[in-house]
Amino acid sequence: MKKFVTLVAILGLSSVLAACSSSNQNKAETIEGSYVLISANDQTLPQSIPPVIDLSVSDDLTEVQIKGKMCNLFNGNANYQNGVLQGNFMMTRALCNEPELNALDMQVSQMFAKGVKVQKSDDKLILTSGTDTLVYQQKALPMTQKDNTK
C-alpha cells in the first residue's frame, strides 16, 4: 500500500510539472512574431519610422532572439522563464532627429537587462519593467500575391 501511495504521489507531481512546462511552452510560442511600438509609458509615439521588434523563440522555448529598432538597431538573445525575458543587446549608436526615440534606445536596453515581464493580449505585446511599459501591436502577415500568369 505504501508503494502504491508513493507511486500515485510521483505521478501526480509529474503531471503538475508537465502542466507548468506546457504553460511556459504555450506562452513562449505565442510571443513569437513581429511588432510595431504604439506607446511607451502611455505616450503615443511619432510614426514617421515606427519602432519595431521581432521575437524568435528557440526550439527548446527557453531563449528568445530579439531584433529591433527604436532610433538605433539592436539585437541579442534573452532568457525566457516564467513570463520574463532577460538579456543584453548589441546596439548601434547614432543620434536620431526624434528625441523620444533617442530616449527609448536607452530605456529598452535597460529594461531587458533588468528583466521584462511579457504579456500577450490579442494582437498586443506588453513589456513591463519597473515603472516602464512598452506596448507593441503585432504586424499583419504580408499577403501572398496570386500568380495570374498562365
Short mmCIF file of N, CA and C in Angstrom, two decimals:
data_model
loop_
_atom_site.label_atom_id
_atom_site.label_comp_id
_atom_site.label_asym_id
_atom_site.label_seq_id
_atom_site.Cartn_x
_atom_site.Cartn_y
_atom_site.Cartn_z
N MET A 1 0.83 -1.19 0.00
CA MET A 1 0.00 0.00 0.00
C MET A 1 0.87 1.26 0.00
N LYS A 2 1.97 1.21 0.76
CA LYS A 2 2.87 2.34 0.84
C LYS A 2 3.49 2.65 -0.53
N LYS A 3 3.83 1.57 -1.28
CA LYS A 3 4.40 1.75 -2.61
C LYS A 3 3.37 2.37 -3.54
N PHE A 4 2.11 1.97 -3.41
CA PHE A 4 1.05 2.50 -4.25
C PHE A 4 0.87 4.00 -4.01
N VAL A 5 0.86 4.41 -2.75
CA VAL A 5 0.71 5.82 -2.40
C VAL A 5 1.90 6.62 -2.94
N THR A 6 3.10 6.07 -2.81
CA THR A 6 4.29 6.74 -3.32
C THR A 6 4.21 6.90 -4.84
N LEU A 7 3.76 5.83 -5.52
CA LEU A 7 3.62 5.87 -6.98
C LEU A 7 2.60 6.92 -7.40
N VAL A 8 1.48 6.99 -6.72
CA VAL A 8 0.45 7.98 -7.03
C VAL A 8 0.99 9.39 -6.80
N ALA A 9 1.73 9.60 -5.74
CA ALA A 9 2.32 10.91 -5.45
C ALA A 9 3.30 11.31 -6.54
N ILE A 10 4.13 10.39 -6.99
CA ILE A 10 5.10 10.68 -8.04
C ILE A 10 4.40 11.02 -9.34
N LEU A 11 3.38 10.24 -9.69
CA LEU A 11 2.62 10.52 -10.92
C LEU A 11 1.92 11.87 -10.84
N GLY A 12 1.37 12.19 -9.69
CA GLY A 12 0.71 13.49 -9.52
C GLY A 12 1.68 14.64 -9.67
N LEU A 13 2.86 14.52 -9.07
CA LEU A 13 3.88 15.56 -9.17
C LEU A 13 4.35 15.70 -10.62
N SER A 14 4.51 14.59 -11.31
CA SER A 14 4.92 14.62 -12.71
C SER A 14 3.89 15.35 -13.56
N SER A 15 2.62 15.13 -13.28
CA SER A 15 1.55 15.81 -14.03
C SER A 15 1.59 17.31 -13.80
N VAL A 16 1.81 17.73 -12.56
CA VAL A 16 1.88 19.15 -12.24
C VAL A 16 3.07 19.80 -12.95
N LEU A 17 4.22 19.14 -12.92
CA LEU A 17 5.41 19.69 -13.59
C LEU A 17 5.21 19.76 -15.10
N ALA A 18 4.57 18.76 -15.66
CA ALA A 18 4.31 18.77 -17.11
C ALA A 18 3.36 19.90 -17.46
N ALA A 19 2.38 20.17 -16.64
CA ALA A 19 1.42 21.26 -16.90
C ALA A 19 2.13 22.60 -16.84
N CYS A 20 3.03 22.79 -15.88
CA CYS A 20 3.78 24.05 -15.79
C CYS A 20 4.66 24.23 -17.01
N SER A 21 5.33 23.17 -17.42
CA SER A 21 6.19 23.23 -18.59
C SER A 21 5.38 23.54 -19.83
N SER A 22 4.23 22.93 -19.96
CA SER A 22 3.35 23.15 -21.11
C SER A 22 2.88 24.61 -21.12
N SER A 23 2.58 25.15 -19.95
CA SER A 23 2.12 26.54 -19.86
C SER A 23 3.21 27.49 -20.35
N ASN A 24 4.46 27.26 -19.94
CA ASN A 24 5.57 28.10 -20.38
C ASN A 24 5.78 27.95 -21.88
N GLN A 25 5.60 26.72 -22.41
CA GLN A 25 5.73 26.50 -23.85
C GLN A 25 4.70 27.31 -24.60
N ASN A 26 3.46 27.27 -24.16
CA ASN A 26 2.40 28.00 -24.86
C ASN A 26 2.68 29.50 -24.84
N LYS A 27 3.13 30.03 -23.71
CA LYS A 27 3.44 31.46 -23.62
C LYS A 27 4.57 31.83 -24.57
N ALA A 28 5.63 31.00 -24.60
CA ALA A 28 6.77 31.30 -25.47
C ALA A 28 6.35 31.27 -26.93
N GLU A 29 5.53 30.30 -27.30
CA GLU A 29 5.12 30.20 -28.69
C GLU A 29 4.25 31.39 -29.11
N THR A 30 3.43 31.91 -28.19
CA THR A 30 2.52 32.98 -28.57
C THR A 30 3.20 34.34 -28.69
N ILE A 31 4.38 34.52 -28.12
CA ILE A 31 5.03 35.83 -28.22
C ILE A 31 5.84 35.97 -29.50
N GLU A 32 6.12 34.88 -30.18
CA GLU A 32 6.92 34.95 -31.40
C GLU A 32 6.21 35.77 -32.46
N GLY A 33 6.95 36.67 -33.10
CA GLY A 33 6.37 37.47 -34.17
C GLY A 33 7.04 38.81 -34.32
N SER A 34 6.45 39.64 -35.18
CA SER A 34 6.94 40.99 -35.46
C SER A 34 5.94 42.00 -34.95
N TYR A 35 6.43 43.05 -34.30
CA TYR A 35 5.57 44.02 -33.64
C TYR A 35 6.03 45.45 -33.92
N VAL A 36 5.06 46.37 -33.86
CA VAL A 36 5.33 47.81 -34.01
C VAL A 36 4.99 48.47 -32.68
N LEU A 37 5.88 49.31 -32.18
CA LEU A 37 5.65 50.01 -30.91
C LEU A 37 4.58 51.08 -31.11
N ILE A 38 3.52 51.02 -30.28
CA ILE A 38 2.45 52.01 -30.39
C ILE A 38 2.42 52.98 -29.21
N SER A 39 2.98 52.58 -28.06
CA SER A 39 3.07 53.53 -26.95
C SER A 39 4.18 53.13 -25.99
N ALA A 40 4.73 54.14 -25.33
CA ALA A 40 5.75 53.95 -24.31
C ALA A 40 5.35 54.77 -23.10
N ASN A 41 5.12 54.08 -21.99
CA ASN A 41 4.67 54.75 -20.76
C ASN A 41 3.45 55.64 -21.02
N ASP A 42 2.48 55.08 -21.72
CA ASP A 42 1.20 55.73 -22.05
C ASP A 42 1.34 56.94 -22.97
N GLN A 43 2.48 57.12 -23.60
CA GLN A 43 2.68 58.22 -24.55
C GLN A 43 2.70 57.63 -25.97
N THR A 44 1.90 58.21 -26.86
CA THR A 44 1.97 57.78 -28.25
C THR A 44 3.26 58.31 -28.86
N LEU A 45 3.70 57.65 -29.91
CA LEU A 45 4.99 57.97 -30.50
C LEU A 45 4.84 58.48 -31.92
N PRO A 46 5.80 59.29 -32.38
CA PRO A 46 5.79 59.70 -33.78
C PRO A 46 5.93 58.45 -34.65
N GLN A 47 5.14 58.38 -35.70
CA GLN A 47 5.15 57.17 -36.53
C GLN A 47 5.83 57.38 -37.88
N SER A 48 6.73 58.36 -37.98
CA SER A 48 7.43 58.58 -39.24
C SER A 48 8.20 57.32 -39.65
N ILE A 49 8.94 56.77 -38.74
CA ILE A 49 9.59 55.47 -38.92
C ILE A 49 9.30 54.71 -37.62
N PRO A 50 8.25 53.90 -37.61
CA PRO A 50 7.82 53.29 -36.35
C PRO A 50 8.85 52.31 -35.78
N PRO A 51 9.08 52.37 -34.47
CA PRO A 51 9.96 51.41 -33.81
C PRO A 51 9.37 50.00 -33.91
N VAL A 52 10.23 49.03 -34.11
CA VAL A 52 9.77 47.65 -34.28
C VAL A 52 10.59 46.70 -33.42
N ILE A 53 10.02 45.51 -33.20
CA ILE A 53 10.74 44.44 -32.51
C ILE A 53 10.28 43.12 -33.12
N ASP A 54 11.23 42.20 -33.31
CA ASP A 54 10.96 40.85 -33.81
C ASP A 54 11.45 39.86 -32.77
N LEU A 55 10.59 38.92 -32.41
CA LEU A 55 10.94 37.89 -31.43
C LEU A 55 10.89 36.52 -32.09
N SER A 56 11.97 35.76 -31.95
CA SER A 56 12.04 34.40 -32.47
C SER A 56 12.39 33.47 -31.31
N VAL A 57 11.52 32.53 -31.02
CA VAL A 57 11.68 31.63 -29.88
C VAL A 57 12.50 30.42 -30.29
N SER A 58 13.45 30.02 -29.43
CA SER A 58 14.30 28.86 -29.71
C SER A 58 13.47 27.57 -29.67
N ASP A 59 14.02 26.50 -30.23
CA ASP A 59 13.32 25.21 -30.26
C ASP A 59 12.99 24.69 -28.86
N ASP A 60 13.87 24.96 -27.90
CA ASP A 60 13.61 24.47 -26.54
C ASP A 60 12.77 25.45 -25.72
N LEU A 61 12.34 26.56 -26.34
CA LEU A 61 11.42 27.54 -25.75
C LEU A 61 11.96 28.25 -24.51
N THR A 62 13.28 28.28 -24.34
CA THR A 62 13.86 28.94 -23.16
C THR A 62 14.64 30.21 -23.52
N GLU A 63 14.84 30.43 -24.81
CA GLU A 63 15.60 31.59 -25.25
C GLU A 63 14.87 32.26 -26.40
N VAL A 64 14.94 33.58 -26.43
CA VAL A 64 14.28 34.34 -27.49
C VAL A 64 15.31 35.24 -28.15
N GLN A 65 15.39 35.14 -29.47
CA GLN A 65 16.25 36.04 -30.23
C GLN A 65 15.45 37.31 -30.48
N ILE A 66 16.05 38.46 -30.17
CA ILE A 66 15.36 39.74 -30.27
C ILE A 66 16.11 40.63 -31.26
N LYS A 67 15.37 41.17 -32.22
CA LYS A 67 15.91 42.14 -33.16
C LYS A 67 14.94 43.30 -33.19
N GLY A 68 15.46 44.51 -33.26
CA GLY A 68 14.53 45.63 -33.28
C GLY A 68 15.20 46.93 -33.65
N LYS A 69 14.36 47.96 -33.63
CA LYS A 69 14.84 49.31 -33.94
C LYS A 69 13.98 50.31 -33.19
N MET A 70 14.60 51.18 -32.46
CA MET A 70 13.98 52.38 -31.91
C MET A 70 14.49 53.49 -32.81
N CYS A 71 15.54 54.17 -32.36
CA CYS A 71 16.30 55.06 -33.23
C CYS A 71 17.40 54.22 -33.87
N ASN A 72 18.06 53.42 -33.05
CA ASN A 72 19.16 52.55 -33.48
C ASN A 72 18.70 51.10 -33.57
N LEU A 73 19.43 50.33 -34.33
CA LEU A 73 19.18 48.89 -34.42
C LEU A 73 19.72 48.22 -33.17
N PHE A 74 19.00 47.20 -32.70
CA PHE A 74 19.50 46.40 -31.58
C PHE A 74 19.19 44.94 -31.83
N ASN A 75 20.01 44.07 -31.23
CA ASN A 75 19.73 42.64 -31.30
C ASN A 75 20.46 41.92 -30.19
N GLY A 76 19.95 40.75 -29.87
CA GLY A 76 20.56 39.93 -28.83
C GLY A 76 19.65 38.77 -28.48
N ASN A 77 20.09 37.98 -27.53
CA ASN A 77 19.31 36.85 -27.05
C ASN A 77 18.92 37.11 -25.61
N ALA A 78 17.72 36.66 -25.27
CA ALA A 78 17.23 36.81 -23.90
C ALA A 78 16.76 35.47 -23.40
N ASN A 79 17.01 35.19 -22.12
CA ASN A 79 16.45 34.00 -21.49
C ASN A 79 14.97 34.25 -21.25
N TYR A 80 14.17 33.22 -21.43
CA TYR A 80 12.72 33.35 -21.21
C TYR A 80 12.30 32.33 -20.18
N GLN A 81 11.85 32.82 -19.03
CA GLN A 81 11.46 31.93 -17.95
C GLN A 81 10.35 32.59 -17.14
N ASN A 82 9.29 31.86 -16.91
CA ASN A 82 8.15 32.32 -16.11
C ASN A 82 7.61 33.66 -16.59
N GLY A 83 7.53 33.82 -17.91
CA GLY A 83 6.95 35.04 -18.48
C GLY A 83 7.85 36.25 -18.44
N VAL A 84 9.16 36.05 -18.18
CA VAL A 84 10.11 37.16 -18.09
C VAL A 84 11.24 36.93 -19.10
N LEU A 85 11.53 37.98 -19.88
CA LEU A 85 12.67 37.98 -20.79
C LEU A 85 13.79 38.80 -20.15
N GLN A 86 15.01 38.24 -20.16
CA GLN A 86 16.14 38.98 -19.62
C GLN A 86 17.38 38.70 -20.46
N GLY A 87 18.05 39.79 -20.87
CA GLY A 87 19.26 39.65 -21.66
C GLY A 87 19.83 41.01 -22.01
N ASN A 88 20.97 40.99 -22.66
CA ASN A 88 21.64 42.23 -23.08
C ASN A 88 21.68 42.30 -24.59
N PHE A 89 21.73 43.53 -25.11
CA PHE A 89 21.72 43.78 -26.54
C PHE A 89 23.02 44.37 -27.03
N MET A 90 23.25 44.16 -28.31
CA MET A 90 24.22 44.96 -29.05
C MET A 90 23.38 46.03 -29.73
N MET A 91 23.88 47.26 -29.78
CA MET A 91 23.08 48.35 -30.35
C MET A 91 24.00 49.32 -31.08
N THR A 92 23.52 49.78 -32.25
CA THR A 92 24.24 50.85 -32.93
C THR A 92 24.06 52.12 -32.10
N ARG A 93 24.89 53.14 -32.33
CA ARG A 93 24.85 54.36 -31.51
C ARG A 93 24.83 55.61 -32.37
N ALA A 94 23.75 55.82 -33.10
CA ALA A 94 23.59 57.04 -33.89
C ALA A 94 22.61 57.96 -33.16
N LEU A 95 22.67 59.24 -33.44
CA LEU A 95 21.76 60.21 -32.85
C LEU A 95 20.58 60.42 -33.79
N CYS A 96 19.37 60.34 -33.25
CA CYS A 96 18.15 60.49 -34.05
C CYS A 96 17.65 61.93 -34.03
N ASN A 97 16.84 62.26 -35.02
CA ASN A 97 16.19 63.57 -35.04
C ASN A 97 15.03 63.63 -34.06
N GLU A 98 14.51 62.48 -33.68
CA GLU A 98 13.36 62.42 -32.77
C GLU A 98 13.84 62.09 -31.36
N PRO A 99 13.78 63.05 -30.44
CA PRO A 99 14.31 62.83 -29.09
C PRO A 99 13.64 61.67 -28.35
N GLU A 100 12.35 61.43 -28.65
CA GLU A 100 11.65 60.32 -27.98
C GLU A 100 12.32 58.99 -28.29
N LEU A 101 12.74 58.83 -29.55
CA LEU A 101 13.38 57.57 -29.94
C LEU A 101 14.78 57.44 -29.36
N ASN A 102 15.50 58.56 -29.22
CA ASN A 102 16.81 58.51 -28.56
C ASN A 102 16.66 58.01 -27.13
N ALA A 103 15.67 58.53 -26.42
CA ALA A 103 15.43 58.12 -25.03
C ALA A 103 15.02 56.65 -24.97
N LEU A 104 14.21 56.21 -25.94
CA LEU A 104 13.75 54.82 -25.94
C LEU A 104 14.88 53.83 -26.18
N ASP A 105 15.90 54.23 -26.91
CA ASP A 105 17.06 53.35 -27.11
C ASP A 105 17.63 52.91 -25.76
N MET A 106 17.91 53.85 -24.91
CA MET A 106 18.46 53.53 -23.59
C MET A 106 17.45 52.78 -22.74
N GLN A 107 16.19 53.19 -22.81
CA GLN A 107 15.15 52.58 -22.00
C GLN A 107 14.98 51.10 -22.32
N VAL A 108 14.89 50.75 -23.59
CA VAL A 108 14.66 49.35 -23.96
C VAL A 108 15.86 48.49 -23.55
N SER A 109 17.04 49.00 -23.70
CA SER A 109 18.24 48.27 -23.32
C SER A 109 18.26 48.00 -21.81
N GLN A 110 17.95 49.02 -21.01
CA GLN A 110 17.92 48.88 -19.55
C GLN A 110 16.81 47.94 -19.10
N MET A 111 15.65 48.03 -19.77
CA MET A 111 14.52 47.17 -19.40
C MET A 111 14.87 45.69 -19.55
N PHE A 112 15.45 45.33 -20.70
CA PHE A 112 15.78 43.93 -20.93
C PHE A 112 16.92 43.46 -20.04
N ALA A 113 17.85 44.34 -19.70
CA ALA A 113 18.94 43.96 -18.80
C ALA A 113 18.39 43.63 -17.41
N LYS A 114 17.39 44.37 -16.95
CA LYS A 114 16.77 44.13 -15.64
C LYS A 114 15.83 42.94 -15.67
N GLY A 115 15.19 42.73 -16.82
CA GLY A 115 14.17 41.68 -16.95
C GLY A 115 12.83 42.33 -17.28
N VAL A 116 12.18 41.81 -18.31
CA VAL A 116 10.93 42.37 -18.80
C VAL A 116 9.82 41.34 -18.64
N LYS A 117 8.76 41.74 -17.95
CA LYS A 117 7.58 40.87 -17.86
C LYS A 117 6.83 40.99 -19.19
N VAL A 118 6.49 39.84 -19.77
CA VAL A 118 5.85 39.80 -21.08
C VAL A 118 4.40 39.37 -20.93
N GLN A 119 3.51 40.16 -21.52
CA GLN A 119 2.09 39.79 -21.57
C GLN A 119 1.64 39.89 -23.02
N LYS A 120 0.84 38.94 -23.45
CA LYS A 120 0.29 38.96 -24.81
C LYS A 120 -1.22 38.99 -24.66
N SER A 121 -1.84 39.99 -25.27
CA SER A 121 -3.29 40.14 -25.23
C SER A 121 -3.77 40.42 -26.65
N ASP A 122 -4.44 39.44 -27.24
CA ASP A 122 -4.87 39.53 -28.64
C ASP A 122 -3.65 39.83 -29.50
N ASP A 123 -3.65 40.98 -30.19
CA ASP A 123 -2.53 41.31 -31.07
C ASP A 123 -1.56 42.30 -30.42
N LYS A 124 -1.65 42.48 -29.10
CA LYS A 124 -0.78 43.40 -28.37
C LYS A 124 0.25 42.62 -27.55
N LEU A 125 1.47 43.13 -27.57
CA LEU A 125 2.54 42.61 -26.75
C LEU A 125 2.90 43.71 -25.76
N ILE A 126 2.80 43.42 -24.47
CA ILE A 126 3.05 44.43 -23.43
C ILE A 126 4.30 44.01 -22.66
N LEU A 127 5.31 44.88 -22.67
CA LEU A 127 6.57 44.64 -21.98
C LEU A 127 6.67 45.61 -20.81
N THR A 128 6.85 45.07 -19.60
CA THR A 128 6.88 45.90 -18.40
C THR A 128 8.13 45.59 -17.59
N SER A 129 8.80 46.65 -17.14
CA SER A 129 9.95 46.51 -16.25
C SER A 129 9.95 47.71 -15.33
N GLY A 130 9.80 47.46 -14.04
CA GLY A 130 9.72 48.58 -13.08
C GLY A 130 8.52 49.44 -13.42
N THR A 131 8.75 50.73 -13.63
CA THR A 131 7.65 51.65 -13.96
C THR A 131 7.50 51.87 -15.47
N ASP A 132 8.34 51.20 -16.26
CA ASP A 132 8.30 51.38 -17.71
C ASP A 132 7.43 50.33 -18.39
N THR A 133 6.62 50.78 -19.34
CA THR A 133 5.76 49.87 -20.10
C THR A 133 5.81 50.24 -21.57
N LEU A 134 6.10 49.25 -22.40
CA LEU A 134 6.08 49.41 -23.85
C LEU A 134 4.96 48.54 -24.40
N VAL A 135 4.13 49.12 -25.25
CA VAL A 135 3.02 48.38 -25.85
C VAL A 135 3.26 48.31 -27.35
N TYR A 136 3.32 47.09 -27.85
CA TYR A 136 3.53 46.82 -29.27
C TYR A 136 2.27 46.20 -29.86
N GLN A 137 2.06 46.45 -31.14
CA GLN A 137 0.97 45.81 -31.88
C GLN A 137 1.59 44.87 -32.90
N GLN A 138 1.04 43.66 -32.97
CA GLN A 138 1.58 42.68 -33.90
C GLN A 138 1.35 43.12 -35.33
N LYS A 139 2.40 42.96 -36.14
CA LYS A 139 2.29 43.31 -37.57
C LYS A 139 1.45 42.25 -38.26
N ALA A 140 0.65 42.69 -39.22
CA ALA A 140 -0.11 41.75 -40.04
C ALA A 140 0.86 41.01 -40.94
N LEU A 141 0.58 39.73 -41.15
CA LEU A 141 1.42 38.96 -42.06
C LEU A 141 1.20 39.46 -43.49
N PRO A 142 2.26 39.52 -44.27
CA PRO A 142 2.10 40.01 -45.64
C PRO A 142 1.21 39.06 -46.45
N MET A 143 0.38 39.66 -47.27
CA MET A 143 -0.49 38.88 -48.14
C MET A 143 0.37 38.28 -49.25
N THR A 144 0.09 37.04 -49.58
CA THR A 144 0.81 36.45 -50.70
C THR A 144 0.08 36.81 -51.97
N GLN A 145 0.83 37.14 -52.99
CA GLN A 145 0.22 37.53 -54.24
C GLN A 145 -0.08 36.28 -55.06
N LYS A 146 -1.23 36.30 -55.71
CA LYS A 146 -1.60 35.18 -56.58
C LYS A 146 -0.87 35.32 -57.89
N ASP A 147 -0.50 34.20 -58.44
CA ASP A 147 0.16 34.19 -59.73
C ASP A 147 -0.91 34.11 -60.80
N ASN A 148 -1.14 35.20 -61.51
CA ASN A 148 -2.18 35.25 -62.54
C ASN A 148 -1.65 34.93 -63.92
N THR A 149 -0.38 34.56 -64.00
CA THR A 149 0.16 34.21 -65.30
C THR A 149 -0.10 32.74 -65.58
N LYS A 150 -0.46 32.45 -66.80
CA LYS A 150 -0.70 31.04 -67.17
C LYS A 150 -0.04 30.71 -68.46
#
